[in-house]
Short mmCIF file of C-alpha atoms in Angstrom, two decimals:
data_model
loop_
_atom_site.label_atom_id
_atom_site.label_comp_id
_atom_site.label_asym_id
_atom_site.label_seq_id
_atom_site.Cartn_x
_atom_site.Cartn_y
_atom_site.Cartn_z
CA UNK A 1 118.86 76.01 164.01
CA UNK A 2 119.99 72.95 164.18
CA UNK A 3 119.55 72.49 160.33
CA UNK A 4 121.84 75.85 160.07
CA UNK A 5 124.66 74.83 162.32
CA UNK A 6 125.03 70.90 160.65
CA UNK A 7 124.92 73.28 157.47
CA UNK A 8 127.46 75.35 158.45
CA UNK A 9 129.47 72.29 159.35
CA UNK A 10 131.89 71.50 156.23
CA UNK A 11 132.50 67.68 157.75
CA UNK A 12 128.64 66.94 159.03
CA UNK A 13 128.36 65.37 156.22
CA UNK A 14 130.95 62.97 156.38
CA UNK A 15 130.86 62.17 160.05
CA UNK A 16 127.16 61.41 159.80
CA UNK A 17 125.49 61.99 156.44
CA UNK A 18 121.52 60.16 157.95
CA UNK A 19 121.13 63.40 160.37
CA UNK A 20 120.33 65.43 157.00
CA UNK A 21 117.71 63.28 156.55
CA UNK A 22 116.46 63.53 160.00
CA UNK A 23 116.74 66.88 160.32
CA UNK A 24 114.14 66.81 157.13
CA UNK A 25 111.86 64.36 159.02
CA UNK A 26 108.29 65.82 159.38
CA UNK A 27 108.31 68.53 155.98
CA UNK A 28 105.98 69.24 154.14
CA UNK A 29 107.70 69.33 150.84
CA UNK A 30 104.07 69.51 148.86
CA UNK A 31 103.31 72.79 150.29
CA UNK A 32 106.52 74.11 148.78
CA UNK A 33 106.26 73.51 145.13
CA UNK A 34 102.63 74.22 145.27
CA UNK A 35 104.14 78.03 146.22
CA UNK A 36 106.94 77.53 144.05
CA UNK A 37 104.66 76.92 141.07
CA UNK A 38 101.92 79.88 141.46
CA UNK A 39 104.75 82.15 141.89
CA UNK A 40 106.39 80.82 138.63
CA UNK A 41 102.51 80.54 136.76
CA UNK A 42 102.44 84.46 138.17
CA UNK A 43 106.07 85.06 136.46
CA UNK A 44 105.48 83.79 133.69
CA UNK A 45 102.09 84.77 132.99
CA UNK A 46 103.17 88.05 133.61
CA UNK A 47 105.53 88.51 130.88
CA UNK A 48 103.85 86.65 128.05
CA UNK A 49 102.25 89.15 126.88
CA UNK A 50 104.52 91.35 128.55
CA UNK A 51 107.30 91.46 126.29
CA UNK A 52 105.62 92.33 123.25
CA UNK A 53 103.35 94.72 124.36
CA UNK A 54 106.62 96.86 125.73
CA UNK A 55 108.54 96.33 122.26
CA UNK A 56 106.12 96.23 119.41
CA UNK A 57 103.40 99.38 121.14
CA UNK A 58 106.02 101.17 123.18
CA UNK A 59 103.88 100.05 127.11
CA UNK A 60 105.30 101.02 129.98
CA UNK A 61 106.60 97.79 131.63
CA UNK A 62 104.45 97.89 134.76
CA UNK A 63 101.35 98.00 133.02
CA UNK A 64 102.13 95.36 130.38
CA UNK A 65 102.64 92.87 133.50
CA UNK A 66 99.07 93.98 134.74
CA UNK A 67 97.63 93.69 130.96
CA UNK A 68 99.15 90.59 130.29
CA UNK A 69 98.25 89.17 133.73
CA UNK A 70 94.60 90.79 133.26
CA UNK A 71 94.97 88.85 129.53
CA UNK A 72 95.23 85.05 130.68
CA UNK A 73 92.80 85.12 133.71
CA UNK A 74 90.35 86.58 131.01
CA UNK A 75 90.86 83.77 128.68
CA UNK A 76 92.33 80.99 130.90
CA UNK A 77 90.64 78.20 129.86
CA UNK A 78 92.60 78.62 126.64
CA UNK A 79 95.85 78.66 127.64
CA UNK A 80 95.20 75.98 129.91
CA UNK A 81 94.17 73.93 126.64
CA UNK A 82 97.24 75.69 124.73
CA UNK A 83 99.36 74.60 128.06
CA UNK A 84 98.04 71.02 127.95
CA UNK A 85 98.82 71.05 123.99
CA UNK A 86 102.35 72.48 124.32
CA UNK A 87 103.40 69.81 127.39
CA UNK A 88 102.15 67.07 125.47
CA UNK A 89 104.08 67.54 122.17
CA UNK A 90 107.62 68.93 124.81
CA UNK A 91 106.48 64.71 126.06
CA UNK A 92 106.27 63.88 122.68
CA UNK A 93 109.44 65.21 121.13
CA UNK A 94 111.49 64.41 123.73
CA UNK A 95 110.56 60.55 124.34
CA UNK A 96 111.24 60.23 120.45
CA UNK A 97 114.26 62.39 120.94
CA UNK A 98 115.50 59.79 123.51
CA UNK A 99 114.82 57.06 121.63
CA UNK A 100 116.14 58.04 118.26
CA UNK A 101 119.11 60.06 120.39
CA UNK A 102 119.86 56.44 121.80
CA UNK A 103 119.65 54.12 118.86
CA UNK A 104 121.99 56.73 117.04
CA UNK A 105 124.73 56.79 120.35
CA UNK A 106 124.32 52.44 120.55
CA UNK A 107 124.84 52.40 116.46
CA UNK A 108 127.92 55.41 115.74
CA UNK A 109 129.57 54.98 119.59
CA UNK A 110 131.38 59.06 119.62
CA UNK A 111 130.03 60.05 116.59
CA UNK A 112 126.62 59.60 117.24
CA UNK A 113 126.81 61.25 120.54
CA UNK A 114 128.72 64.47 118.79
CA UNK A 115 125.28 63.50 116.04
CA UNK A 116 123.16 63.51 119.34
CA UNK A 117 124.18 66.91 120.14
CA UNK A 118 123.47 68.20 116.58
CA UNK A 119 120.40 67.15 116.64
CA UNK A 120 119.16 67.92 120.50
CA UNK A 121 119.97 71.36 120.13
CA UNK A 122 118.30 71.50 116.51
CA UNK A 123 115.16 70.59 118.67
CA UNK A 124 115.62 73.25 120.78
CA UNK A 125 115.40 75.21 118.66
CA UNK A 126 112.41 73.99 116.29
CA UNK A 127 110.52 74.23 119.62
CA UNK A 128 111.46 77.59 120.67
CA UNK A 129 110.50 78.18 116.47
CA UNK A 130 106.71 76.53 117.83
CA UNK A 131 106.15 78.57 121.28
CA UNK A 132 107.03 81.74 119.76
CA UNK A 133 104.97 81.50 117.05
CA UNK A 134 102.41 80.09 119.11
CA UNK A 135 103.14 83.46 121.43
CA UNK A 136 102.71 85.80 118.54
CA UNK A 137 99.61 84.35 116.86
CA UNK A 138 97.84 84.04 120.19
CA UNK A 139 99.03 87.83 121.03
CA UNK A 140 97.72 89.09 117.61
CA UNK A 141 94.59 87.21 118.85
CA UNK A 142 94.25 88.77 122.68
CA UNK A 143 95.20 92.58 121.84
CA UNK A 144 93.89 92.26 117.67
CA UNK A 145 94.23 97.14 117.81
CA UNK A 146 97.06 98.18 116.96
CA UNK A 147 99.59 100.82 119.51
CA UNK A 148 97.01 103.11 118.99
CA UNK A 149 94.03 101.54 119.63
CA UNK A 150 92.92 101.69 116.15
CA UNK A 151 91.01 98.85 114.63
CA UNK A 152 92.71 95.28 113.44
CA UNK A 153 94.78 96.39 109.64
CA UNK A 154 93.02 94.82 106.98
CA UNK A 155 96.41 93.59 105.57
CA UNK A 156 97.51 90.49 108.53
CA UNK A 157 101.11 90.91 107.63
CA UNK A 158 102.31 90.60 111.55
CA UNK A 159 99.74 87.84 111.72
CA UNK A 160 102.26 84.10 110.89
#
């Protein structure tokens, strides 16, 4: 209740900013982070295969969400490895980009800032392409049968 009163007072931060820190003393932030991570994993896990199941195989949305979670839970070790590789690639690309963008910005000034902005858009699109290609490839491997439940087609034209 004290927190609500503090947040509803528009001058409270100007008059006594330390009061906000006092109100949050003893609060365990770690528990909230764990709950947030679990909810995020549940949502992303449900959506990971649900999108191709709905759009390419015309499955009902709720069924696709459940089967997506089921597929991720059955193959949890493979997706743990996949997630670690994706995190590693994103960290490596981010660190490399930060170093290159810093050098370009220092060397070229205002023009360097514009070039870095263009490079950041290109890098983000490239990383999204990599993740989408990996998602499609994993979808084809986890759900090899077609929408009719038949065998895998002889030609692998839909696979990347």
